[in-house]
Tab-separated table of C-alpha atoms in Angstrom:
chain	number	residue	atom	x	y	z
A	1	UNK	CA	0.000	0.000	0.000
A	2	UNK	CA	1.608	3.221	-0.577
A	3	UNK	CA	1.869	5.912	1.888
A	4	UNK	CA	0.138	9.155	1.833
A	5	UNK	CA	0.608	10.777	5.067
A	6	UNK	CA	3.847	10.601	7.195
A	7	UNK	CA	4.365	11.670	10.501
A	8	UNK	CA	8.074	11.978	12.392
A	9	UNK	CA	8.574	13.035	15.716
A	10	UNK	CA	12.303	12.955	17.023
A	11	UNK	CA	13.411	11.849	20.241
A	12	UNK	CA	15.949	14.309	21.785
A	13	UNK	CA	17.843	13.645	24.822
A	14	UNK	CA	17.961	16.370	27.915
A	15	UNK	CA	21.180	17.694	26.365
A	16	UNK	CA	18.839	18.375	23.128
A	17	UNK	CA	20.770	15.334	21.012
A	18	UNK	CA	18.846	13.517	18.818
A	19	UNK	CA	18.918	9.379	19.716
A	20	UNK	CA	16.187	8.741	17.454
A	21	UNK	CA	12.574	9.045	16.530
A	22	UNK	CA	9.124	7.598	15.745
A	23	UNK	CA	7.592	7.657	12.372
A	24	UNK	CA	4.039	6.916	11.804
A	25	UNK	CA	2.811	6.608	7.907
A	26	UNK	CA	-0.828	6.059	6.762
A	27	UNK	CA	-2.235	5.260	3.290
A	28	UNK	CA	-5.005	8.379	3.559
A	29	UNK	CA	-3.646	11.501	3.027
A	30	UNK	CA	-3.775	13.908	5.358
A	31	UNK	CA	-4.791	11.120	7.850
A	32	UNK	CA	-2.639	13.233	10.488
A	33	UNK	CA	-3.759	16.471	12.293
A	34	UNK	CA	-1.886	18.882	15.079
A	35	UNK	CA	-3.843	17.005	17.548
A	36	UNK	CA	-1.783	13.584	16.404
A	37	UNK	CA	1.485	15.755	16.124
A	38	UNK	CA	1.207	16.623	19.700
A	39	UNK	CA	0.325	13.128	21.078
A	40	UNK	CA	3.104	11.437	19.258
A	41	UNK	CA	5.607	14.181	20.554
A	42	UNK	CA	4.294	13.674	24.165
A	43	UNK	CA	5.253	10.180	23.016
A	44	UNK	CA	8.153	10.898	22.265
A	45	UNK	CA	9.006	12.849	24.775
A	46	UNK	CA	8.728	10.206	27.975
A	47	UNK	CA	10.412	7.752	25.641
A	48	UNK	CA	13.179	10.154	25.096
A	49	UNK	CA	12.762	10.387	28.952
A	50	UNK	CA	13.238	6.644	29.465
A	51	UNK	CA	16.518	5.817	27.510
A	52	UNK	CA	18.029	8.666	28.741
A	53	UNK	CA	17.698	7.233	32.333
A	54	UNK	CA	18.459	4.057	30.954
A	55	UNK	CA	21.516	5.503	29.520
A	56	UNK	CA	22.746	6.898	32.493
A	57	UNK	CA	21.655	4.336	34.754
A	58	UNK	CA	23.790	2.098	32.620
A	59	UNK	CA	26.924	4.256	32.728
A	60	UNK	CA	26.459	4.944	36.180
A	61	UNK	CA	26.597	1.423	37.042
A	62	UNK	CA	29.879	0.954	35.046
A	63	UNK	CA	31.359	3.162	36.906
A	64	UNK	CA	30.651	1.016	40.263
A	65	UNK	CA	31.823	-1.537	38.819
A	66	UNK	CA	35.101	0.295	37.493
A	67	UNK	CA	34.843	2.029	41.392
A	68	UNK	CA	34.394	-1.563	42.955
A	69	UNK	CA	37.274	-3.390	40.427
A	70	UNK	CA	39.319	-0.278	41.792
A	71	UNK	CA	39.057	-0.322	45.381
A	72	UNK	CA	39.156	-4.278	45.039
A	73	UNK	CA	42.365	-3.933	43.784
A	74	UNK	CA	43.576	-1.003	46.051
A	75	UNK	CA	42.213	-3.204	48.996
A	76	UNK	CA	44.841	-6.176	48.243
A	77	UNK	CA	47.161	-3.831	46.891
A	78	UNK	CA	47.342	-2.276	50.556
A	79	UNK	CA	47.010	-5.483	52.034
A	80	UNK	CA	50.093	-7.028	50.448
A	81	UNK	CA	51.877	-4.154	51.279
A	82	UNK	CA	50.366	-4.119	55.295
A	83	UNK	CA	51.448	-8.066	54.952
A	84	UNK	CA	55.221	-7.089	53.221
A	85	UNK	CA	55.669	-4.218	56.198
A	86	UNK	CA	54.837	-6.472	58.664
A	87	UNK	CA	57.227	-9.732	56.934
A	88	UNK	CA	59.931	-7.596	56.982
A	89	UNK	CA	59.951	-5.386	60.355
A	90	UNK	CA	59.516	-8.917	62.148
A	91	UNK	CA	62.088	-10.295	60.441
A	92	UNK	CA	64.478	-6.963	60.823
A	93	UNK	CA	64.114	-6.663	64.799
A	94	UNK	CA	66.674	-9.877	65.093
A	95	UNK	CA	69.351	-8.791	62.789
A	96	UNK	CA	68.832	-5.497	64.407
A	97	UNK	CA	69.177	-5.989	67.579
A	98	UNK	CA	73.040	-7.973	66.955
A	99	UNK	CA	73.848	-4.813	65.546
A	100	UNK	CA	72.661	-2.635	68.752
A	101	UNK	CA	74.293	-5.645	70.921
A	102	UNK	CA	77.933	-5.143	69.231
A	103	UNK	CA	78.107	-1.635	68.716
A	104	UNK	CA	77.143	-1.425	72.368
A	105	UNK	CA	80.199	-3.922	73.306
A	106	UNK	CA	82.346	-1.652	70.639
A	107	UNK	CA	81.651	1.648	72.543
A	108	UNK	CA	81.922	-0.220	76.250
A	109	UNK	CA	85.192	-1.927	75.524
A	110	UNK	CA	87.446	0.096	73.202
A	111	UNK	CA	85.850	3.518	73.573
A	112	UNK	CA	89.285	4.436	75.138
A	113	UNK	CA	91.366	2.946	72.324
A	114	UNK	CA	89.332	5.291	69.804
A	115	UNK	CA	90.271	9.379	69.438
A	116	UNK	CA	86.884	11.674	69.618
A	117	UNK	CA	85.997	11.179	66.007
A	118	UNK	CA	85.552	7.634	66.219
A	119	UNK	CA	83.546	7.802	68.886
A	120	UNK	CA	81.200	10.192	67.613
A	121	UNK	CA	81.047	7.606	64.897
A	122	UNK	CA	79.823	4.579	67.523
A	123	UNK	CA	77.240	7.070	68.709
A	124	UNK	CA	75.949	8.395	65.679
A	125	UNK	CA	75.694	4.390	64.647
A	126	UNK	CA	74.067	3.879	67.862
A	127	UNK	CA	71.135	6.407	67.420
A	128	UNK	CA	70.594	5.320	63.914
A	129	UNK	CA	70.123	2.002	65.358
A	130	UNK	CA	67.659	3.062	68.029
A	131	UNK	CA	65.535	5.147	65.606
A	132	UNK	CA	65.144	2.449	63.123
A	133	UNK	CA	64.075	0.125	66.241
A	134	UNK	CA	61.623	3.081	66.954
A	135	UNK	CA	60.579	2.380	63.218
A	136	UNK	CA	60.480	-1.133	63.277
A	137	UNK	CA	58.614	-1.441	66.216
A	138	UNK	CA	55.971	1.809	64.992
A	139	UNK	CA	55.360	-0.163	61.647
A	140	UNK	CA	54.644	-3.560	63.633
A	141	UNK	CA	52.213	-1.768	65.035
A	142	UNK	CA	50.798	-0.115	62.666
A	143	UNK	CA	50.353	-3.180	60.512
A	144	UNK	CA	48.531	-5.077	63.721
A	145	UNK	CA	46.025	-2.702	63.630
A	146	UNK	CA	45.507	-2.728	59.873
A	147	UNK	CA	45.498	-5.940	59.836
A	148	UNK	CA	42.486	-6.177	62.353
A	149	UNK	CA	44.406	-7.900	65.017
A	150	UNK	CA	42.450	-6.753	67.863
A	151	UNK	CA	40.059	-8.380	70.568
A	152	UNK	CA	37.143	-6.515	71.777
A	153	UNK	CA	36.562	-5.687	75.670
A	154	UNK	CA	34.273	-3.683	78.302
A	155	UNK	CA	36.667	-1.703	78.734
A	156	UNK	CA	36.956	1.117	81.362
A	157	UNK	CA	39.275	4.285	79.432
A	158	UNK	CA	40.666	5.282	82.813
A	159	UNK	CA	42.882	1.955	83.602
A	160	UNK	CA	44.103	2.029	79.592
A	161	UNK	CA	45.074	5.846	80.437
A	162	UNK	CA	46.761	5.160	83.747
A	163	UNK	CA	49.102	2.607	82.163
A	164	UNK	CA	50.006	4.380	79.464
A	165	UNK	CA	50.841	7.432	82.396
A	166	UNK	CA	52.511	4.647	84.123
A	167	UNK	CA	54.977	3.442	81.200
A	168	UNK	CA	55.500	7.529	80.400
A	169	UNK	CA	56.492	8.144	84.093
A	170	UNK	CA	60.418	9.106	83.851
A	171	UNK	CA	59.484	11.089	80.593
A	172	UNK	CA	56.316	12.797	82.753
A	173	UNK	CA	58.854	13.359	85.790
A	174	UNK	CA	61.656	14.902	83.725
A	175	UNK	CA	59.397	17.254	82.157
A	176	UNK	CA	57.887	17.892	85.693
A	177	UNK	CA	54.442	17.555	83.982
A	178	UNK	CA	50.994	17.779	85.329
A	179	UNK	CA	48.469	15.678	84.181
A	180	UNK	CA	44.684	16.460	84.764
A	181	UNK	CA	42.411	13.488	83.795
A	182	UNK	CA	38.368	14.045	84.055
A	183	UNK	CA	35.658	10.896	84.028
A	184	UNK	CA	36.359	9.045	81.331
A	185	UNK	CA	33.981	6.523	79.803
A	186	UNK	CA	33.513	2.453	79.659
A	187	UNK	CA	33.783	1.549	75.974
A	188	UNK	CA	33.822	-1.524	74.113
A	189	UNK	CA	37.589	-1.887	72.475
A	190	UNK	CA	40.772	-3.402	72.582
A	191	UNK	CA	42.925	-2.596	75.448
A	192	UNK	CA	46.174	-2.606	74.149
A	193	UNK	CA	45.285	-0.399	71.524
A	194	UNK	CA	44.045	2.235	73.443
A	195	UNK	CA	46.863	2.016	75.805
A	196	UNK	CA	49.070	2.958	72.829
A	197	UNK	CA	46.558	5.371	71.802
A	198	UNK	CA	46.989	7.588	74.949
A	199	UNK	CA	51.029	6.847	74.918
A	200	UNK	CA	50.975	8.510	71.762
A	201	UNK	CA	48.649	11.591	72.205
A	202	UNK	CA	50.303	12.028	76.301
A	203	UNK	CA	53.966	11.414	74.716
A	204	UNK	CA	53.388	14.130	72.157
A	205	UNK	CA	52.303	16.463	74.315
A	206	UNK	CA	55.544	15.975	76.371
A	207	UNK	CA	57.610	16.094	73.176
A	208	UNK	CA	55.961	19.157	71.544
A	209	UNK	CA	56.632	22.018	74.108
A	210	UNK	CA	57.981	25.082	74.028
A	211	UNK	CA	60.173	24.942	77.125
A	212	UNK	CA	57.453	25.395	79.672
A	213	UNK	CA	56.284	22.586	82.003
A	214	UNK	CA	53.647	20.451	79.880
A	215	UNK	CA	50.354	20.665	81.636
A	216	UNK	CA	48.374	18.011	80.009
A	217	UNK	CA	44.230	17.848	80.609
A	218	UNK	CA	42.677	14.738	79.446
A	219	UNK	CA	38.625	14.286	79.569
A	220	UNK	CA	35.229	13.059	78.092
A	221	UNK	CA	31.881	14.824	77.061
A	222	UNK	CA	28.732	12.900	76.286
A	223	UNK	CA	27.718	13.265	72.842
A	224	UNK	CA	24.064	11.922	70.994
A	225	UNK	CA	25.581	9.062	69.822
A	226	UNK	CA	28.835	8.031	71.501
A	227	UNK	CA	31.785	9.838	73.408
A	228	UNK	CA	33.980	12.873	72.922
A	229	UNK	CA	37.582	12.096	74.019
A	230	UNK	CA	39.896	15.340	74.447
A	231	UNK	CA	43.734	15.393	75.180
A	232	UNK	CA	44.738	19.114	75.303
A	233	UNK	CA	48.251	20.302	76.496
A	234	UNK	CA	50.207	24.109	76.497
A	235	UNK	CA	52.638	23.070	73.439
A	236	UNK	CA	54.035	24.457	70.519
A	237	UNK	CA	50.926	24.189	68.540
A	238	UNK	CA	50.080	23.634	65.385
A	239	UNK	CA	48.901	25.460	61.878
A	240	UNK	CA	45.732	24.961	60.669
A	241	UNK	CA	46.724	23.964	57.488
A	242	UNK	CA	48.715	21.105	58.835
A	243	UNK	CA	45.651	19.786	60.937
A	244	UNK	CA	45.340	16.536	58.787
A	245	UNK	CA	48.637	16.342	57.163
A	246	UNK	CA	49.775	15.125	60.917
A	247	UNK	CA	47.457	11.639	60.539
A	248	UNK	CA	49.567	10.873	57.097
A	249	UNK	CA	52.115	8.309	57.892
A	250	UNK	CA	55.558	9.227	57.974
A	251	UNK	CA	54.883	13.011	57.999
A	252	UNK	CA	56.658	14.761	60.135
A	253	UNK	CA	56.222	19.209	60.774
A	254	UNK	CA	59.683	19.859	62.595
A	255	UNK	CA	63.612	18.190	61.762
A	256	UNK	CA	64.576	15.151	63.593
A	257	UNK	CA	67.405	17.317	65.383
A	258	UNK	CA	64.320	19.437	67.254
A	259	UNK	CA	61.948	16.806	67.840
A	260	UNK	CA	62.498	13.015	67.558
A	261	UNK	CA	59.722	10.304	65.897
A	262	UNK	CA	59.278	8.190	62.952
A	263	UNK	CA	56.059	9.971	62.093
A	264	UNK	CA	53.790	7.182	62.553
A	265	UNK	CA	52.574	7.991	65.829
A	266	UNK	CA	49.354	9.817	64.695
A	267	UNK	CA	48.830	7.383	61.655
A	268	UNK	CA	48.402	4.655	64.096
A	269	UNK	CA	46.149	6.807	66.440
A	270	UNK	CA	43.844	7.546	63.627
A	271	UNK	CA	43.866	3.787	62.822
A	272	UNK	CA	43.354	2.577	66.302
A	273	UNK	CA	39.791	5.151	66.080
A	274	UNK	CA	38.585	4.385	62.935
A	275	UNK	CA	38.529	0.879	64.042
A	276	UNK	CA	36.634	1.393	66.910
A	277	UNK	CA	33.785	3.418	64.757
A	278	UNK	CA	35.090	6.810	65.847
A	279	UNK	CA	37.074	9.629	64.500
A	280	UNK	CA	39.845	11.670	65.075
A	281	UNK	CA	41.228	15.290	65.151
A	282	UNK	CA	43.033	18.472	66.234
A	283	UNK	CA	42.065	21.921	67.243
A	284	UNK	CA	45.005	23.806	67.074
A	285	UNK	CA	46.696	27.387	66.493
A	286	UNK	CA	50.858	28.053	66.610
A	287	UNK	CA	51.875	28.730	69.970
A	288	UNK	CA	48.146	28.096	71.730
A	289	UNK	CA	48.755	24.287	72.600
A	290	UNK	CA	46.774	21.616	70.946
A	291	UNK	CA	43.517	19.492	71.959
A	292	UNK	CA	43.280	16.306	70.207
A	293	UNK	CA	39.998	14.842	70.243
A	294	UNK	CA	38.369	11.394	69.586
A	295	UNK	CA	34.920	10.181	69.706
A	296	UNK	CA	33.949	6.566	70.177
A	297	UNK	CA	30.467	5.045	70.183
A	298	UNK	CA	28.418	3.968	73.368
A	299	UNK	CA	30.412	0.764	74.572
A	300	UNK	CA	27.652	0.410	77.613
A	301	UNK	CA	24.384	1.070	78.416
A	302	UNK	CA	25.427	2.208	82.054
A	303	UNK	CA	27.012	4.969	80.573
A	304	UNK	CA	30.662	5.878	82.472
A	305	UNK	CA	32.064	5.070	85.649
A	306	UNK	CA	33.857	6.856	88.390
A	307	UNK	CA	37.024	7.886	87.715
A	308	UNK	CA	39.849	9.474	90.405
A	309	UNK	CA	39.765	12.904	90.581
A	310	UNK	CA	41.950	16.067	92.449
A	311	UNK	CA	43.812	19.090	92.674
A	312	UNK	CA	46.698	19.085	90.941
A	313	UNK	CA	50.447	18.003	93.103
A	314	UNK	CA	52.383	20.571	90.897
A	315	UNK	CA	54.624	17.979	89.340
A	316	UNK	CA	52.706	14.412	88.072
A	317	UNK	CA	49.357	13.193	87.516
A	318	UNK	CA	45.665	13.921	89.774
């Protein structure tokens, strides 16, 4: 049958491309009035509608797929490399610690035999060989905590804190410090972790000062859904614009001849918190001290429990 009247309506996307159309055709002529013109186009127009969101929907998915094939990768890529730190740390601490063992007997038993020079060179060997232990034993740590090794515990904040002031004692009595700790909370976490948590934040804030006794304040508010944890101290400080470059492993703000570290102290705070479902940060200014905070979820229903508190003694911990 031939055709008299034709009728073509494209199909543009949002963008205005055309992806196609629809073409009616009829053997009467002028079988097709405005009225038909507009209903195809309203046709056209939700169908236009429809593969465009089909379109996207389509690319969008690719991309989580490219996004998921990514992270897969980046997942075992950091896990081989967790698992490689780990291999070889373990495996340096032995070899390490010969080397420690003789160049201690070196400098004990012919320190007298050597002029100044070489025994500037014994103890610059010496303190290379303690900072690498410092290292070695950071990036063990590290890697435990990436690599989930941790065992979950009611867990009272207070006795992780006081051990971690316990093991810091000589540094807190050199400094003549005073430490101010508040109620802290019962939480559900890993014990060993947190005691290394509060050895780092407590240790910085004896490391970072400005010559001035450290006066360190430690406490907890209640927040809606968890706990606010706060270490604040009278330090150096520290620029705004540093406030997250100091959770980057390895970064370090100040020369290893002002302040000594191997720059993973912070990483492995931020990792101990983010594994316990909080988060981590600084409020900080040059020269103003810094409060380092933490928030954890609810670890009991009870809430927190009593924890010891005084006046200050001038030098150590209330």
């Amino acid at each position: 049958t031939a055709v008299r009247s034709y009728l073509a309506v494209p199909l543009r996307t949002r963008s205005g491309r055309i992806i196609g159309g629809i073409y009616c055709a009829h053997a009467q002529p002028g079988r097709f009035s405005l009225h038909h013109e507009r209903l195809v186009a309203g046709i056209a127009a939700l169908a236009a509608i429809a593969l465009d969101n089909a379109r996207l929907f389509e690319g969008e998915r690719r991309q989580r797929r490219l996004a998921d094939n990514r992270a897969g990768e980046l997942a075992r890529s950091n896990a081989e490399l967790e698992q490689f730190a780990y291999i070889c740390s373990h495996d340096l601490q032995e070899p390490l610690r010969m080397i420690s063992s003789f160049l201690g007997l070196l400098e004990e038993r012919y320190r007298e035999q050597l002029d100044e020079r070489g025994r500037g060179f014994i103890a610059r060997a010496v303190a290379g060989a303690s900072r690498m232990q410092n290292l070695i034993r950071d990036i063990l740590s590290f890697s435990r905590v990436s690599r989930g090794e941790r065992a979950e515990e009611r867990l009272e904040l207070r006795e992780a804190l006081d051990e971690a002031l316990s093991n810091l004692q000589p540094q807190l009595d050199a400094a003549h410090a005073i430490v101010e700790v508040g109620i802290l909370p019962v939480v559900r976490g890993n014990r060993l972790q947190f005691l290394q948590l509060f050895q780092n934040l407590v240790g910085n804030a004896l490391k970072f000062t400005d010559g001035r006794s450290p006066l360190i304040r430690i406490a907890a508010q209640r927040e809606e859904s968890g706990w606010r944890v706060t270490v604040a101290d009278n330090g150096i400080g520290i620029a705004p614009e540093h406030h997250r470059r100091i959770f980057q492993v390895f970064q370090r703000l100040h020369g290893r001849e002002r302040y000594e570290g191997t720059g993973i102290g912070l990483s492995l705070c931020e990792k101990i918190v983010l594994a316990h479902g909080g988060t981590i940060g600084v409020e900080s200014q040059p020269g103003e001290g810094a409060t380092f905070w933490f928030t954890l979820p609810d670890g009991e229903s009870s809430g927190v429990m009593a924890a010891v508190q005084g006046t200050p003694l001038g030098d150590g911990i209330s």
